[in-house]
Coordinates of C-alpha atoms and ligand atoms in Angstrom, one line a residue:
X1133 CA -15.0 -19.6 -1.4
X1134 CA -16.0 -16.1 0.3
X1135 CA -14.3 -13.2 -1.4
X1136 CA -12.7 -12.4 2.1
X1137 CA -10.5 -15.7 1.7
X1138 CA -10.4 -14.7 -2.5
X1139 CA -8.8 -11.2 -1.3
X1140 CA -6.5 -12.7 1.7
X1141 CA -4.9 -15.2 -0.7
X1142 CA -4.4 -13.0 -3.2
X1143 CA -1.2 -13.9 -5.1
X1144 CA -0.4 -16.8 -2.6
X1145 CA 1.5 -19.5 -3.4
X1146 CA 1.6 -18.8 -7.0
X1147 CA 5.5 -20.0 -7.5
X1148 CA 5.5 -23.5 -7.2
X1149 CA 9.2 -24.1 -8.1
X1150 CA 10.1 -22.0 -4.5
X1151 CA 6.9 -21.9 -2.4
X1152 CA 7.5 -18.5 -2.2
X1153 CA 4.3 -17.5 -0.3
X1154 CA 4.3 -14.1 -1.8
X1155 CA 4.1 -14.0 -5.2
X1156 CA 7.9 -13.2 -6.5
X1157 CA 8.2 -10.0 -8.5
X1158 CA 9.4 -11.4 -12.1
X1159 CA 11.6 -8.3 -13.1
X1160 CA 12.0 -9.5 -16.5
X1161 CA 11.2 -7.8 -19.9
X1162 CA 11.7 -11.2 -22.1
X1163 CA 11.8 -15.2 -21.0
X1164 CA 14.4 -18.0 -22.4
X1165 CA 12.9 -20.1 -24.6
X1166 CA 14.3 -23.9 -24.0
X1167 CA 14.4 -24.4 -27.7
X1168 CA 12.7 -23.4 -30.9
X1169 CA 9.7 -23.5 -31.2
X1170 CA 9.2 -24.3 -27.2
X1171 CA 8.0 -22.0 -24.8
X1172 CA 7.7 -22.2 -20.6
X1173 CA 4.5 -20.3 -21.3
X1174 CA 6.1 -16.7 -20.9
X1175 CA 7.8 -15.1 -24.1
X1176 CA 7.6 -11.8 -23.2
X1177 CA 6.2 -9.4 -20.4
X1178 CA 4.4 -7.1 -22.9
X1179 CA 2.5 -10.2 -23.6
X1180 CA 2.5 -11.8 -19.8
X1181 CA 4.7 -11.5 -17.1
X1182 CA 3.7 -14.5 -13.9
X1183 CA 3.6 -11.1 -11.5
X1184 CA 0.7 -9.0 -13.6
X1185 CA -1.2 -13.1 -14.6
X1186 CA -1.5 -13.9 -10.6
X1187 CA -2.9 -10.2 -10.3
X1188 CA -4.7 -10.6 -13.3
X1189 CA -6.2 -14.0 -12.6
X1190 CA -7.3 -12.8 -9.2
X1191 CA -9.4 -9.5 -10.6
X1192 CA -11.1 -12.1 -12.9
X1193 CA -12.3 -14.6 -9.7
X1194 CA -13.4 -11.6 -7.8
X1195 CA -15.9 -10.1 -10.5
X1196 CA -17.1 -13.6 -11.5
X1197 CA -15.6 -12.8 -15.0
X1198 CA -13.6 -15.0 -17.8
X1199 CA -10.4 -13.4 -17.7
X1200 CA -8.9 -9.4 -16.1
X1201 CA -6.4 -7.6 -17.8
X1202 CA -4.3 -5.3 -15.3
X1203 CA -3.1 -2.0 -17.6
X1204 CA -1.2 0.7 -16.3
X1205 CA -3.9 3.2 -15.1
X1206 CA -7.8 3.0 -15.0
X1207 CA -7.3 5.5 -18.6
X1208 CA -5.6 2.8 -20.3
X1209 CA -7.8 0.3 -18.7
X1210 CA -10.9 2.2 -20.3
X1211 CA -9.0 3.5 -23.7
X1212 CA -8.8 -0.6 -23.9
X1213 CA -11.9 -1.4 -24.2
X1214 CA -12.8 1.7 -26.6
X1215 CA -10.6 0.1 -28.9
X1216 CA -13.1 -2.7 -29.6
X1217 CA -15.5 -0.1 -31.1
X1218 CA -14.7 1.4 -34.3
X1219 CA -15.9 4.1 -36.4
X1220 CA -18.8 5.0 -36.6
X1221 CA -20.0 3.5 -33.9
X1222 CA -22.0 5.8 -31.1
X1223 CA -22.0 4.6 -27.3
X1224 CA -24.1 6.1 -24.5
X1225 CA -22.1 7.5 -21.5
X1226 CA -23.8 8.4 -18.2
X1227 CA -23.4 12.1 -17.8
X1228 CA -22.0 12.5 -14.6
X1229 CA -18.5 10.7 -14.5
X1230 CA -15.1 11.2 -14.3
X1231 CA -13.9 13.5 -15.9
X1232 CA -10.8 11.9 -17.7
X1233 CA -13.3 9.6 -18.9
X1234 CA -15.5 12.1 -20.9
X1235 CA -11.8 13.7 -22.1
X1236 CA -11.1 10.2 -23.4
X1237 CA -14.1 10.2 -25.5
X1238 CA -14.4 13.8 -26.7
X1239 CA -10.6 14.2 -27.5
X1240 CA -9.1 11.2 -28.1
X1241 CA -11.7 8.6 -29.6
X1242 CA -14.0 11.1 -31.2
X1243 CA -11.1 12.1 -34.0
X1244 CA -11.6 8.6 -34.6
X1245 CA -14.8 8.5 -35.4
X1246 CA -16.6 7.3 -32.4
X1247 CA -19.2 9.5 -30.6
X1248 CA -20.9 9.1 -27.1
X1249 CA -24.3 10.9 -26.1
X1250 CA -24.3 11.3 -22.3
X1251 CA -27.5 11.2 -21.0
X1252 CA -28.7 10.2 -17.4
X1253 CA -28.3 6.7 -17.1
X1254 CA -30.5 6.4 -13.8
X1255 CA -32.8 7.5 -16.0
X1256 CA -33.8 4.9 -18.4
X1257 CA -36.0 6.6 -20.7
X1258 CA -33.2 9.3 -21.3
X1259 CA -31.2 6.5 -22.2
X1260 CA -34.0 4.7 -24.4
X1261 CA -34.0 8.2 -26.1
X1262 CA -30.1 8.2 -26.5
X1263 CA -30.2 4.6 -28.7
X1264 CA -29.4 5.4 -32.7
X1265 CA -30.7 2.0 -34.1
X1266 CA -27.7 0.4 -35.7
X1267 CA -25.4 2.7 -34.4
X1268 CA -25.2 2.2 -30.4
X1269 CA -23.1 -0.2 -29.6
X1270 CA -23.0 0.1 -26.0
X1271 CA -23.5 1.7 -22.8
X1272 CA -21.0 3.0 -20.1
X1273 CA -21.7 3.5 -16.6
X1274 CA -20.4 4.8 -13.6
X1275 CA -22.5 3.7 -10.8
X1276 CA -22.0 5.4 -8.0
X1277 CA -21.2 8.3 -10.5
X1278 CA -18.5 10.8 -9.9
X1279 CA -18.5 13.0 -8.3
X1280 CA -22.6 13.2 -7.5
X1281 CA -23.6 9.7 -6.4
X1282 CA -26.1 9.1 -8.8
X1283 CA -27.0 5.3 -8.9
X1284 CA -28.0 3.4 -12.0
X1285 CA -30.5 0.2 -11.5
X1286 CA -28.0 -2.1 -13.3
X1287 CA -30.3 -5.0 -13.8
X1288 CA -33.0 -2.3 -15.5
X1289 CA -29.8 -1.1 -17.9
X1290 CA -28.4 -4.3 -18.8
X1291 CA -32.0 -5.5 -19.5
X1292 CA -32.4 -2.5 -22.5
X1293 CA -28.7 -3.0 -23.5
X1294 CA -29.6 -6.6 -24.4
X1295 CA -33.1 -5.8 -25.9
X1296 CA -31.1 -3.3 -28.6
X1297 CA -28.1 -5.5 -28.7
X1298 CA -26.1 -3.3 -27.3
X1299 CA -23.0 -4.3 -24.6
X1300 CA -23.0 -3.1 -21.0
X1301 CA -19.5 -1.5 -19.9
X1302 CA -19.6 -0.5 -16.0
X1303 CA -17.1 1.2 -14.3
X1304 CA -17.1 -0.3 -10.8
X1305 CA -14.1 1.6 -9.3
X1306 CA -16.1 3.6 -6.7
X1307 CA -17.6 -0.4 -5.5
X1308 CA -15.1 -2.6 -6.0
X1309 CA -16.0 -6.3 -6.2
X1310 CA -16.4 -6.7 -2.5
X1311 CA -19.5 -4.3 -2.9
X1312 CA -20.9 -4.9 -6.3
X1313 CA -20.5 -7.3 -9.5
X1314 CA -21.9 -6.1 -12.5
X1315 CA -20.7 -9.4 -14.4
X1316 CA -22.7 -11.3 -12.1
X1317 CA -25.8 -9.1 -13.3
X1318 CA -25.0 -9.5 -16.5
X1319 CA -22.8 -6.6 -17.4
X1320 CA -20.4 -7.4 -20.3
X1321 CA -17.2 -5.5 -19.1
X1322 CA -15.9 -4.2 -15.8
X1323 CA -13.1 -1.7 -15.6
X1324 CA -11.5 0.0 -12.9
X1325 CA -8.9 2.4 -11.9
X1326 CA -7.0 0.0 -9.4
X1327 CA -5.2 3.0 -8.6
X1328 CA -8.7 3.5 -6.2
X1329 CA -9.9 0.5 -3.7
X1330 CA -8.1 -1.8 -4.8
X1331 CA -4.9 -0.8 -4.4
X1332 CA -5.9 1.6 -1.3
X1333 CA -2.7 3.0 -0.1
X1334 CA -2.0 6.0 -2.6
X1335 CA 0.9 4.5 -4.0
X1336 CA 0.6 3.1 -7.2
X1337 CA -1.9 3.6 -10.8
X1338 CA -3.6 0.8 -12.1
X1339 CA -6.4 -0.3 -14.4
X1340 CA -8.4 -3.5 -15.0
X1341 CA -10.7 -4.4 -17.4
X1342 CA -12.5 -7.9 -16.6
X1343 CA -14.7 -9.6 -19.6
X1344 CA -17.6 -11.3 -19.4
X1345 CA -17.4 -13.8 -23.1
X1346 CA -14.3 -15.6 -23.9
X1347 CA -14.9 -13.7 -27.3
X1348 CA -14.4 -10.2 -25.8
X1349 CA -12.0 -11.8 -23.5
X1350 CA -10.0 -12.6 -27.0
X1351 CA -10.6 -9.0 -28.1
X1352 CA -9.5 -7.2 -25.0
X1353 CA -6.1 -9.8 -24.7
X1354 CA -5.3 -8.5 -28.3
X1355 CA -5.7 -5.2 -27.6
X1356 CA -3.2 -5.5 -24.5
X1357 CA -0.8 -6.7 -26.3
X1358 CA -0.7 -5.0 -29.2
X1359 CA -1.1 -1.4 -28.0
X1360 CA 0.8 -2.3 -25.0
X1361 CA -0.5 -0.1 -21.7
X1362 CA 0.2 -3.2 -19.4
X1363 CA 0.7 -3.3 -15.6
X1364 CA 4.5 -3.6 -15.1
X1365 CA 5.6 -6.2 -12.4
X1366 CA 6.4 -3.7 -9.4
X1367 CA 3.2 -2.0 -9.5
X1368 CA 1.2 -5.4 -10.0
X1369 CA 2.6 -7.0 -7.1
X1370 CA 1.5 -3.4 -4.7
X1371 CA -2.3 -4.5 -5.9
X1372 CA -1.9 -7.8 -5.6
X1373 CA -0.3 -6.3 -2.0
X1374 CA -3.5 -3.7 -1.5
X1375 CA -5.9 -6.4 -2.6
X1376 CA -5.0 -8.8 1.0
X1377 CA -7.0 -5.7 2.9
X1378 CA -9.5 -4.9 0.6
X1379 CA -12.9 -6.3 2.6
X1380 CA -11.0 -4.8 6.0
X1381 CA -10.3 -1.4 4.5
X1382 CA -13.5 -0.7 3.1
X1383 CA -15.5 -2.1 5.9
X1384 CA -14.2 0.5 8.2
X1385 CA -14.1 3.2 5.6
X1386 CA -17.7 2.6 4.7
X1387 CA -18.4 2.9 8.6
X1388 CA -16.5 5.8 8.8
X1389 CA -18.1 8.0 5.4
X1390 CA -21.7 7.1 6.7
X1391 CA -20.3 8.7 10.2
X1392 CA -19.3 11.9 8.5
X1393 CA -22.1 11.9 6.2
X1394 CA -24.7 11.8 8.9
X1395 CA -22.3 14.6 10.6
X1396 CA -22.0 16.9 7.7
X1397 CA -26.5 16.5 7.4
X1398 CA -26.9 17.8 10.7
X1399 CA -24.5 20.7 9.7
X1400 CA -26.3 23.9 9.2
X1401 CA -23.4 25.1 6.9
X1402 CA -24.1 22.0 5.0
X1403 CA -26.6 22.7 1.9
X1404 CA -26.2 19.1 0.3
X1405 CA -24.9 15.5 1.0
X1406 CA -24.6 13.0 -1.6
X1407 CA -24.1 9.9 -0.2
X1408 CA -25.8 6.6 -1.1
X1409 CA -25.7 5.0 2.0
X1410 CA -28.4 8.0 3.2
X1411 CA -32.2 7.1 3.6
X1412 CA -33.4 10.1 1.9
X1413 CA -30.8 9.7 -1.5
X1414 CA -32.8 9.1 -4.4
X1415 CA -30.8 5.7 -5.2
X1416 CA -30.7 4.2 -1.5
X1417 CA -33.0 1.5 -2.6
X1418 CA -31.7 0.5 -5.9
X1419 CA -28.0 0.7 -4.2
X1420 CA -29.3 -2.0 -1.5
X1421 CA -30.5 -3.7 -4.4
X1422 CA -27.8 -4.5 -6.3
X1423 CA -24.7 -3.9 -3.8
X1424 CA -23.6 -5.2 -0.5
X1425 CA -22.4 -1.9 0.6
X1426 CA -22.7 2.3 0.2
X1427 CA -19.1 2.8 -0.3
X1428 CA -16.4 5.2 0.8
X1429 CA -17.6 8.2 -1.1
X1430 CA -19.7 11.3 -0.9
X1431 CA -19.7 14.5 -1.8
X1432 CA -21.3 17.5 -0.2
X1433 CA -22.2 21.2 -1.3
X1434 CA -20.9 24.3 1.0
X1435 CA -22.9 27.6 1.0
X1436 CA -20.3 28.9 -1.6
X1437 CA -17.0 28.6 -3.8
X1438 CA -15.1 30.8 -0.9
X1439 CA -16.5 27.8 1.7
X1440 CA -15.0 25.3 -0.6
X1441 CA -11.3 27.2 -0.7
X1442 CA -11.8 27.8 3.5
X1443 CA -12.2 24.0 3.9
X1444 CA -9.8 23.0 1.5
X1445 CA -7.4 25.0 2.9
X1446 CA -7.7 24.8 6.6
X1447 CA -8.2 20.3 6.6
X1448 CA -5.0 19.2 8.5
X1449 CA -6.3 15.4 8.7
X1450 CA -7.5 15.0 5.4
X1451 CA -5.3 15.9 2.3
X1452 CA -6.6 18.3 -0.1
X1453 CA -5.6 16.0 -3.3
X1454 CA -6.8 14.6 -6.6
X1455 CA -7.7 10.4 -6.5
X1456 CA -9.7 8.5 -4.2
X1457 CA -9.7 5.2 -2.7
X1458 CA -6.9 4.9 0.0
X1459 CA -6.6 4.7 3.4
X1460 CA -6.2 8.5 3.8
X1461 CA -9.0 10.6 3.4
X1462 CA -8.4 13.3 0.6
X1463 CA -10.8 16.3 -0.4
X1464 CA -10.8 17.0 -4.1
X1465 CA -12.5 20.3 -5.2
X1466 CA -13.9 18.5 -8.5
X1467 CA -15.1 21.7 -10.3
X1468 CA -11.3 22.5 -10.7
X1469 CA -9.7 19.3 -9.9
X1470 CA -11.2 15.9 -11.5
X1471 CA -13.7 17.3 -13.6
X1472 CA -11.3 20.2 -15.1
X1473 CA -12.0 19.0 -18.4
X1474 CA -15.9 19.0 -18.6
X1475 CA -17.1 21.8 -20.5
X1476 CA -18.8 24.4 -18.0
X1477 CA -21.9 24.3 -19.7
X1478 CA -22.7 20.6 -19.4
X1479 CA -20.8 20.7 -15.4
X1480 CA -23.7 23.5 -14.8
X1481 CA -26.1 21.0 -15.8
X1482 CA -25.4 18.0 -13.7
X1483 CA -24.1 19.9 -10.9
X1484 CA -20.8 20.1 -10.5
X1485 CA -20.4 23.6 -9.4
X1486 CA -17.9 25.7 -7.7
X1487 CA -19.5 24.7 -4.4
X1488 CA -19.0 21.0 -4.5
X1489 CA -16.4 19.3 -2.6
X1490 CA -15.7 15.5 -3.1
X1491 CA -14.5 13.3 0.1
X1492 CA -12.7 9.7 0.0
X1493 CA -12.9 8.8 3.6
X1494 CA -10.5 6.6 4.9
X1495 CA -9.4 4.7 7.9
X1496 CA -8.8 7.2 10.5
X1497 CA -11.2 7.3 13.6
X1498 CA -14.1 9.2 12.4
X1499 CA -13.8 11.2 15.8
X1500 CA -10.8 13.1 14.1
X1501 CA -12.1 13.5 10.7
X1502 CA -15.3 14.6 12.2
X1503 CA -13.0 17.1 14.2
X1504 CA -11.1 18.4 11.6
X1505 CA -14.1 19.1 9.1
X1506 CA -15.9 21.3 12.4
X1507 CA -12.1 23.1 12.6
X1508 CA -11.9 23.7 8.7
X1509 CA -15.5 24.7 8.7
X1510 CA -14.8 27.3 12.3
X1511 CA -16.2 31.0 11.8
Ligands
LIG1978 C1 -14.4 6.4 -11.6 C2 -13.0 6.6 -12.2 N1 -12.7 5.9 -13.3 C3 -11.5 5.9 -13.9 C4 -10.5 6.8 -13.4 C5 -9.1 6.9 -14.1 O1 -8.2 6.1 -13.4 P1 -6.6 6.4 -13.3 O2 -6.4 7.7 -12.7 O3 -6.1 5.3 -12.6 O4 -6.2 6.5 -14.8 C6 -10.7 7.5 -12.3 C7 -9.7 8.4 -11.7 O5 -10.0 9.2 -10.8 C8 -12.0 7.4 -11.7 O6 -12.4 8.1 -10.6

């Protein structure tokens, strides 16, 4: 089946004692059991709930993976799958990503003994530099990264990964599964902040993590349950919702960020655009390569931080807000915003300066967002 038709019939038909051709929210915390020692299958939501499974089965089809785990934000998607490390154990985490990810990792799981080097994953001798023999257990990607675009050759990474016997974790919330399928490549984990693409109307957080092995599939399903950061029944039905229009949405927001992004070029106010979906970006190729699609995402540098503040300030289309993903375009100053937390030091190095301003595009004509970037940008 074509992952249009996957994403259409998302959740349908999944009640078979109703027909209900939506699937029904099950607004339950706990299940009657028939008798002891018998079970319909559902005990008790923390565990599985028939609202977050058709969600759940639904993120596993569409990245070609075992199983998907819906949790209640992309952070406790990827706090998830950190749990399967344990101390002592180092990962390699590309340098220039979200921001709540590196805080994950230098505040949370470092106390516990883990430790990350982040290093330039499209680079793969910085990364072959990065391995501590015995002690790497993994690498984590963002690819696009955010905020600056940078593109990672997948197939290249996986390929070391499995040469030092090391797991692949890619963070494909910037792609989505209509664009790109790192499982398919042979990635070991996806995760994703559903609260992005695929749920695409700014309404509700999510997460997902999707395994490749029934044995990390085993891991992950423990983890769920046991630390508990699952997708409650309400907000799994709005992606299972959001999910229907994913191939539409993205098409046209796709169509519309490589409109702008060839606008803002041309711009003489313009110093930078990072956007994949450009001939001249240094991961074009390798983007074509391993993804249908450029995405909905760029980012672009002004001559200075009192440009940012004048654009940010006089947008009336787009919304000057944190997240990314919906069918509203929103700005997001990341030096302040998204990437807050990254040390200034290491944000000086990769780039994410005070004259940096990230753009989801969304569905709108371009005409207008086109129109109210010239306004914003007006002497
Ligand atoms: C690439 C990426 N991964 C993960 C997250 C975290 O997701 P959430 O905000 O749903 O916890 C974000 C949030 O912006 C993100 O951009």
């Amino acid at each position: 089946m074509k992952i249009e038709t996957i994403l259409a019939h998302a959740g349908l038909c999944t009640d078979s004692t109703t027909g209900a051709v939506s699937t029904p929210i099950y607004q339950t915390a706990t299940f009657r059991h028939p008798a002891l020692g018998v079970s319909t299958g559902f005990d008790y939501s923390r565990t599985i709930n028939p609202t977050r499974l058709a969600l759940e089965k639904v993120i596993a089809e569409l990245e070609s993976g075992d199983r998907g785990f819906a949790f209640a934000s992309g952070m406790a998607a990827i706090s998830a799958v950190l749990m399967i490390f344990k101390s002592g154990d180092h990962l390699i985490v590309s340098d220039d990503l979200y921001g709540g990810t590196y805080r994950i990792f230098e505040k949370i799981f470092r106390q516990f003994g883990l430790s990350a080097t982040y290093a330039d994953t499209t680079d793969l001798g910085a990364v072959r530099d990065a391995v501590i023999p015995g002690k790497t257990r993994a690498i984590f990607i963002e690819t696009p990264t955010n905020p600056l675009m940078k593109i990672t050759d997948l197939n290249e990474a996986i390929a070391l990964a499995r040469k030092n016997g090391m797991l692949t974790i890619v963070d494909n919330t910037f792609m989505t599964p209509y664009l790109q399928r790192p499982l398919e490549l042979g990635a070991d984990i996806v995760v994703h902040s559903g609260t992005k693409f695929l749920g695409g109307h700014n309404d509700v957080l999510a997460g997902a993590v999707v395994t490749r092995s029934a044995e990390l599939s085993d891991r992950i399903g423990f983890i769920q349950n046991a630390t508990g950061g699952i997708l409650g029944p309400q907000d799994s039905w709005l992606v299972l919702r959001g999910l229907k229009t994913l191939a539409l949405r993205l098409e046209k927001q796709q169509e519309n960020a490589r409109t702008v992004a060839q606008w803002l070029e041309k711009n003489d106010k313009i110093k930078k655009v990072y956007f994949p979906g450009l001939p001249d970006h240094p991961g074009h190729r390798v983007q074509q390569k391993q993804s249908s699609g450029f995405g909905a995402m760029l980012s672009f540098r002004v001559p200075d931080s009192g440009w940012a503040e004048r654009i940010i300030n006089r947008v009336k289309i787009i919304t000057f807000a944190e997240s990314l993903g919906g069918v509203e375009s929103l700005i997001t100053y990341p030096v302040r915003q998204t990437h807050g937390d990254i040390p200034a030091e290491m944000r000086e190095k990769i780039g994410v300066t005070d004259d940096l301003l990230r753009l989801s595009v969304g569905i709108e004509h371009s005409d207008d967002l086109i129109r109210d970037l010239e306004q914003a940008m007006a002497d």
